Amino acid sequence: MKKDIFTQQTSSTDCRARRGQVTTRHGTFQTPVFMPVGTQASVKAVTPENLVELGAEIILGNTYHLFLRPGHALIETLGGLHSFMHWERPILTDSGGFQIFSLQELATITEEGAAFRSHLDGSRLFLSPESAVAVQEALGADIMMVLDTCIPYPADHEEAARATALTGRWAKRCRQAQQPTGQLLFGIIQGGIYPDLRREAVSELVDIGFDGYAIGGLSVGEPKELMLAMLEETVPHLPADQPVYLMGVGTPEDLVEGVYRGVDMFDCVMPTRNARNGMLFTSQGRIVIKNARYREDQRPLDESCTCYTCRNYSRAYLRHLFQSHEILAYQLNSIHNLHYYCALMAQMRTAIETDRFSQFRKEFYENRLP
Amino acid sequence: MKKDIFTQQTSSTDCRARRGQVTTRHGTFQTPVFMPVGTQASVKAVTPENLVELGAEIILGNTYHLFLRPGHALIETLGGLHSFMHWERPILTDSGGFQIFSLQELATITEEGAAFRSHLDGSRLFLSPESAVAVQEALGADIMMVLDTCIPYPADHEEAARATALTGRWAKRCRQAQQPTGQLLFGIIQGGIYPDLRREAVSELVDIGFDGYAIGGLSVGEPKELMLAMLEETVPHLPADQPVYLMGVGTPEDLVEGVYRGVDMFDCVMPTRNARNGMLFTSQGRIVIKNARYREDQRPLDESCTCYTCRNYSRAYLRHLFQSHEILAYQLNSIHNLHYYCALMAQMRTAIETDRFSQFRKEFYENRLP
């Protein structure tokens, strides 16, 4: 069932950073890539046209949220998620596992699947590995994720081993349940912070065989060094000819460090959520736009940025909009932060193409103001 | 001081509807016109590019709000309201009078001006006719409004007469305070629901001489028939070669009836506010998008609409966004409602050009579903 979806174009001589592309039913995207998060069939506060202009080539949808509202059956009836939300490029959907565990105090995990309550109306719901795939097939995702269990941090070795093993069994059921629709399915490597469990998970998932591999269960509260160490324990053991996706990560620094360690795909709510909270990313560091120092500041957020927001609006105006709770503040801030993330990935891709990634990484940190 | 800013192109043979254009420092707009409201230096939930695409030729800013936050001095320092908010077409600012009275329980009116408290921080503020003009000059408005008093409904003849006379004296002070900047200044006709007071106000304001005349104090709770009757008592007495502006009005029906009675300019928060509340205007009437009947409705809001929202999104999707409290709901709904208003004005302009306005008005009502 494995498809040749990943083409590696160049690699780096002094690190694992690599340049490639992934091909899906809705076209090809360039890697390393950042995927803006469109939880409820909308990347918050931006239009699909904004996304195309700021350089997004693939977005992520959240199965858990769409399963609850408006429901995957309705979206399928209406022609699938792409048509529903007016987005023609690739979409990756998660499996719902992470949301079930993070939004629920009382999710019940059995061998069969996950029983949980809707956070919207309290109704009882159930997601099995098979139904998680069926829901994603109905949504029309280009890349689907297996249903996995989430290992909290900290968790002892026994608990982590048990959850990792269950994720492995669920992964196999997901692969078996998949219909021949041309949609891709990625496995998820769990294992917590235990290198032996991570390697066992890799071995088990690769034996099943997926179109790509995600690294899950990181950025859940563990120290940053531990996250990077787990990447180093995992990525080198994954098949070199398939895409590697680090789920739910992260800061701009995390993206640079992830690419350095061989990751091809990232997603995170940080650029959009921080935008709505008035925290903006620039090449020199972070800006908290409500700060009084920006009251009369005529400069754009980032003098080196080419986004719609920086081309047309001053920090003073953005501060005014944010202080006035204007919806346009969320729009302009989200466009800027997403552009920052996508442009950062584009810069990394260019650096890898000329085998300058380690130099890029060095300059990235040097540019940051103290 | 009167300038030839209004060119009448065609008029109707069986009603007062007329087709013209108004020229300002930031270019010309076609009348009859609807002006989207940009209270705090932003038309809520849309970008200036959205406004241009949906056909807005002039927008309105609220002096009261901008005076309080971020302050007219700051906006002047930053190059004026146009540059601040990235809008290159004409801007009309109100004088602040209406907001002072409608947002304040304890505004104190004296001959000198209006003392009031900021609704943001309770600080004591004062606006005189002279300072209202100075604030609007600092903002860089193309069309400024005189400071007026607002007459509540109901108000007896004596109260209305007193307020109307004060508005007249303030209007004179505004005209005298004006600097030779090329900015236009409109007078405001008060008079409540009393035809004699309306005519006295017209006479007094025309004697002072303004670049255009606004009809104020309507749509403040009086029956619709009374509003229309007041228009009929007022418009015919205004100079035929100057623009007539009906302030704060109104529904699509109000726009049609206003144009029928000779009004050239309108503004209202209704299209944007209703959009954020999920009430959408169509050629067949109103849609409350949260209604369950739209759950699976694949049609656009209005099959005859050419706006960005109707070109790309279904009612089912718009319902989902609204139910999910997605910011994109406010964006798409606002674009549609503003487009509806601007397109309605464009249709009226075309009808007047061929002297078919009365026929247009008849068909406008016939198209509405019961």
JSON list of C-alpha atoms in Angstrom, two decimals, chain B residues 154-259:
[
{"chain": "B", "resi": 154, "resn": "PRO", "atom": "CA", "xyz": [-40.48, 62.07, 21.89]},
{"chain": "B", "resi": 155, "resn": "ALA", "atom": "CA", "xyz": [-39.65, 65.69, 22.73]},
{"chain": "B", "resi": 156, "resn": "ASP", "atom": "CA", "xyz": [-42.14, 68.53, 23.02]},
{"chain": "B", "resi": 157, "resn": "HIS", "atom": "CA", "xyz": [-42.06, 71.53, 20.71]},
{"chain": "B", "resi": 158, "resn": "GLU", "atom": "CA", "xyz": [-40.38, 73.79, 23.24]},
{"chain": "B", "resi": 159, "resn": "GLU", "atom": "CA", "xyz": [-37.55, 71.36, 23.97]},
{"chain": "B", "resi": 160, "resn": "ALA", "atom": "CA", "xyz": [-37.08, 70.67, 20.25]},
{"chain": "B", "resi": 161, "resn": "ALA", "atom": "CA", "xyz": [-37.07, 74.39, 19.43]},
{"chain": "B", "resi": 162, "resn": "ARG", "atom": "CA", "xyz": [-34.47, 75.13, 22.10]},
{"chain": "B", "resi": 163, "resn": "ALA", "atom": "CA", "xyz": [-32.14, 72.34, 20.89]},
{"chain": "B", "resi": 164, "resn": "THR", "atom": "CA", "xyz": [-32.61, 73.29, 17.24]},
{"chain": "B", "resi": 165, "resn": "ALA", "atom": "CA", "xyz": [-31.76, 76.92, 17.95]},
{"chain": "B", "resi": 166, "resn": "LEU", "atom": "CA", "xyz": [-28.60, 75.89, 19.85]},
{"chain": "B", "resi": 167, "resn": "THR", "atom": "CA", "xyz": [-27.59, 73.63, 16.94]},
{"chain": "B", "resi": 168, "resn": "GLY", "atom": "CA", "xyz": [-27.97, 76.66, 14.68]},
{"chain": "B", "resi": 169, "resn": "ARG", "atom": "CA", "xyz": [-25.73, 78.84, 16.83]},
{"chain": "B", "resi": 170, "resn": "TRP", "atom": "CA", "xyz": [-23.16, 76.04, 17.09]},
{"chain": "B", "resi": 171, "resn": "ALA", "atom": "CA", "xyz": [-23.28, 75.55, 13.32]},
{"chain": "B", "resi": 172, "resn": "LYS", "atom": "CA", "xyz": [-22.33, 79.18, 12.81]},
{"chain": "B", "resi": 173, "resn": "ARG", "atom": "CA", "xyz": [-19.41, 78.86, 15.23]},
{"chain": "B", "resi": 174, "resn": "CYS", "atom": "CA", "xyz": [-18.25, 75.70, 13.41]},
{"chain": "B", "resi": 175, "resn": "ARG", "atom": "CA", "xyz": [-18.25, 77.49, 10.07]},
{"chain": "B", "resi": 176, "resn": "GLN", "atom": "CA", "xyz": [-16.34, 80.41, 11.54]},
{"chain": "B", "resi": 177, "resn": "ALA", "atom": "CA", "xyz": [-13.79, 78.14, 13.21]},
{"chain": "B", "resi": 178, "resn": "GLN", "atom": "CA", "xyz": [-13.01, 76.25, 10.03]},
{"chain": "B", "resi": 179, "resn": "GLN", "atom": "CA", "xyz": [-9.49, 76.57, 8.62]},
{"chain": "B", "resi": 180, "resn": "PRO", "atom": "CA", "xyz": [-8.88, 76.87, 4.85]},
{"chain": "B", "resi": 181, "resn": "THR", "atom": "CA", "xyz": [-7.71, 73.29, 4.42]},
{"chain": "B", "resi": 182, "resn": "GLY", "atom": "CA", "xyz": [-9.93, 72.25, 1.53]},
{"chain": "B", "resi": 183, "resn": "GLN", "atom": "CA", "xyz": [-11.96, 70.05, 3.88]},
{"chain": "B", "resi": 184, "resn": "LEU", "atom": "CA", "xyz": [-15.72, 70.29, 3.40]},
{"chain": "B", "resi": 185, "resn": "LEU", "atom": "CA", "xyz": [-18.17, 71.10, 6.18]},
{"chain": "B", "resi": 186, "resn": "PHE", "atom": "CA", "xyz": [-21.81, 70.02, 6.23]},
{"chain": "B", "resi": 187, "resn": "GLY", "atom": "CA", "xyz": [-24.53, 71.60, 8.33]},
{"chain": "B", "resi": 188, "resn": "ILE", "atom": "CA", "xyz": [-27.03, 69.44, 10.23]},
{"chain": "B", "resi": 189, "resn": "ILE", "atom": "CA", "xyz": [-30.76, 70.13, 10.10]},
{"chain": "B", "resi": 190, "resn": "GLN", "atom": "CA", "xyz": [-32.44, 69.32, 13.42]},
{"chain": "B", "resi": 191, "resn": "GLY", "atom": "CA", "xyz": [-36.02, 70.19, 14.34]},
{"chain": "B", "resi": 192, "resn": "GLY", "atom": "CA", "xyz": [-37.33, 66.91, 15.73]},
{"chain": "B", "resi": 193, "resn": "ILE", "atom": "CA", "xyz": [-40.71, 65.93, 14.30]},
{"chain": "B", "resi": 194, "resn": "TYR", "atom": "CA", "xyz": [-41.88, 69.50, 13.88]},
{"chain": "B", "resi": 195, "resn": "PRO", "atom": "CA", "xyz": [-42.10, 70.73, 10.28]},
{"chain": "B", "resi": 196, "resn": "ASP", "atom": "CA", "xyz": [-41.90, 74.38, 11.32]},
{"chain": "B", "resi": 197, "resn": "LEU", "atom": "CA", "xyz": [-38.68, 73.77, 13.23]},
{"chain": "B", "resi": 198, "resn": "ARG", "atom": "CA", "xyz": [-37.21, 71.76, 10.35]},
{"chain": "B", "resi": 199, "resn": "ARG", "atom": "CA", "xyz": [-37.91, 74.65, 7.96]},
{"chain": "B", "resi": 200, "resn": "GLU", "atom": "CA", "xyz": [-36.48, 77.21, 10.35]},
{"chain": "B", "resi": 201, "resn": "ALA", "atom": "CA", "xyz": [-33.38, 75.06, 10.69]},
{"chain": "B", "resi": 202, "resn": "VAL", "atom": "CA", "xyz": [-33.02, 74.82, 6.92]},
{"chain": "B", "resi": 203, "resn": "SER", "atom": "CA", "xyz": [-33.34, 78.56, 6.57]},
{"chain": "B", "resi": 204, "resn": "GLU", "atom": "CA", "xyz": [-30.84, 79.28, 9.28]},
{"chain": "B", "resi": 205, "resn": "LEU", "atom": "CA", "xyz": [-28.25, 76.74, 8.09]},
{"chain": "B", "resi": 206, "resn": "VAL", "atom": "CA", "xyz": [-28.55, 77.77, 4.44]},
{"chain": "B", "resi": 207, "resn": "ASP", "atom": "CA", "xyz": [-28.05, 81.39, 5.48]},
{"chain": "B", "resi": 208, "resn": "ILE", "atom": "CA", "xyz": [-24.74, 80.39, 7.07]},
{"chain": "B", "resi": 209, "resn": "GLY", "atom": "CA", "xyz": [-23.89, 78.39, 3.97]},
{"chain": "B", "resi": 210, "resn": "PHE", "atom": "CA", "xyz": [-22.40, 74.89, 4.04]},
{"chain": "B", "resi": 211, "resn": "ASP", "atom": "CA", "xyz": [-20.92, 72.50, 1.48]},
{"chain": "B", "resi": 212, "resn": "GLY", "atom": "CA", "xyz": [-23.80, 70.12, 2.02]},
{"chain": "B", "resi": 213, "resn": "TYR", "atom": "CA", "xyz": [-26.67, 69.50, 4.39]},
{"chain": "B", "resi": 214, "resn": "ALA", "atom": "CA", "xyz": [-27.42, 66.59, 6.64]},
{"chain": "B", "resi": 215, "resn": "ILE", "atom": "CA", "xyz": [-30.75, 65.68, 8.12]},
{"chain": "B", "resi": 216, "resn": "GLY", "atom": "CA", "xyz": [-30.20, 64.67, 11.72]},
{"chain": "B", "resi": 217, "resn": "GLY", "atom": "CA", "xyz": [-32.39, 63.45, 14.54]},
{"chain": "B", "resi": 218, "resn": "LEU", "atom": "CA", "xyz": [-34.31, 60.86, 12.52]},
{"chain": "B", "resi": 219, "resn": "SER", "atom": "CA", "xyz": [-34.37, 57.10, 13.02]},
{"chain": "B", "resi": 220, "resn": "VAL", "atom": "CA", "xyz": [-34.21, 57.73, 16.78]},
{"chain": "B", "resi": 221, "resn": "GLY", "atom": "CA", "xyz": [-37.34, 55.79, 17.67]},
{"chain": "B", "resi": 222, "resn": "GLU", "atom": "CA", "xyz": [-40.06, 57.64, 15.81]},
{"chain": "B", "resi": 223, "resn": "PRO", "atom": "CA", "xyz": [-42.52, 55.71, 13.56]},
{"chain": "B", "resi": 224, "resn": "LYS", "atom": "CA", "xyz": [-41.22, 55.13, 10.04]},
{"chain": "B", "resi": 225, "resn": "GLU", "atom": "CA", "xyz": [-44.02, 57.26, 8.52]},
{"chain": "B", "resi": 226, "resn": "LEU", "atom": "CA", "xyz": [-42.95, 60.20, 10.63]},
{"chain": "B", "resi": 227, "resn": "MET", "atom": "CA", "xyz": [-39.36, 59.85, 9.44]},
{"chain": "B", "resi": 228, "resn": "LEU", "atom": "CA", "xyz": [-40.47, 59.87, 5.81]},
{"chain": "B", "resi": 229, "resn": "ALA", "atom": "CA", "xyz": [-42.82, 62.78, 6.44]},
{"chain": "B", "resi": 230, "resn": "MET", "atom": "CA", "xyz": [-39.95, 64.77, 7.95]},
{"chain": "B", "resi": 231, "resn": "LEU", "atom": "CA", "xyz": [-37.85, 64.04, 4.86]},
{"chain": "B", "resi": 232, "resn": "GLU", "atom": "CA", "xyz": [-40.65, 65.38, 2.70]},
{"chain": "B", "resi": 233, "resn": "GLU", "atom": "CA", "xyz": [-40.88, 68.48, 4.87]},
{"chain": "B", "resi": 234, "resn": "THR", "atom": "CA", "xyz": [-37.14, 69.11, 4.69]},
{"chain": "B", "resi": 235, "resn": "VAL", "atom": "CA", "xyz": [-35.47, 67.96, 1.47]},
{"chain": "B", "resi": 236, "resn": "PRO", "atom": "CA", "xyz": [-37.46, 70.13, -0.95]},
{"chain": "B", "resi": 237, "resn": "HIS", "atom": "CA", "xyz": [-36.35, 73.26, 0.92]},
{"chain": "B", "resi": 238, "resn": "LEU", "atom": "CA", "xyz": [-32.64, 72.49, 0.71]},
{"chain": "B", "resi": 239, "resn": "PRO", "atom": "CA", "xyz": [-30.47, 73.96, -2.08]},
{"chain": "B", "resi": 240, "resn": "ALA", "atom": "CA", "xyz": [-30.89, 71.75, -5.16]},
{"chain": "B", "resi": 241, "resn": "ASP", "atom": "CA", "xyz": [-27.23, 72.05, -6.09]},
{"chain": "B", "resi": 242, "resn": "GLN", "atom": "CA", "xyz": [-25.82, 70.62, -2.86]},
{"chain": "B", "resi": 243, "resn": "PRO", "atom": "CA", "xyz": [-25.64, 67.09, -1.46]},
{"chain": "B", "resi": 244, "resn": "VAL", "atom": "CA", "xyz": [-28.23, 65.90, 1.04]},
{"chain": "B", "resi": 245, "resn": "TYR", "atom": "CA", "xyz": [-27.18, 63.40, 3.70]},
{"chain": "B", "resi": 246, "resn": "LEU", "atom": "CA", "xyz": [-29.60, 61.44, 5.90]},
{"chain": "B", "resi": 247, "resn": "MET", "atom": "CA", "xyz": [-27.61, 60.53, 9.01]},
{"chain": "B", "resi": 248, "resn": "GLY", "atom": "CA", "xyz": [-27.60, 57.08, 10.58]},
{"chain": "B", "resi": 249, "resn": "VAL", "atom": "CA", "xyz": [-30.22, 55.57, 8.25]},
{"chain": "B", "resi": 250, "resn": "GLY", "atom": "CA", "xyz": [-31.00, 52.72, 7.80]},
{"chain": "B", "resi": 251, "resn": "THR", "atom": "CA", "xyz": [-32.62, 49.55, 6.48]},
{"chain": "B", "resi": 252, "resn": "PRO", "atom": "CA", "xyz": [-32.53, 48.70, 2.76]},
{"chain": "B", "resi": 253, "resn": "GLU", "atom": "CA", "xyz": [-36.14, 49.89, 2.60]},
{"chain": "B", "resi": 254, "resn": "ASP", "atom": "CA", "xyz": [-35.10, 53.18, 4.24]},
{"chain": "B", "resi": 255, "resn": "LEU", "atom": "CA", "xyz": [-32.42, 53.69, 1.59]},
{"chain": "B", "resi": 256, "resn": "VAL", "atom": "CA", "xyz": [-34.92, 53.19, -1.22]},
{"chain": "B", "resi": 257, "resn": "GLU", "atom": "CA", "xyz": [-37.41, 55.54, 0.41]},
{"chain": "B", "resi": 258, "resn": "GLY", "atom": "CA", "xyz": [-34.71, 58.08, 1.16]},
{"chain": "B", "resi": 259, "resn": "VAL", "atom": "CA", "xyz": [-33.45, 58.15, -2.42]}
]
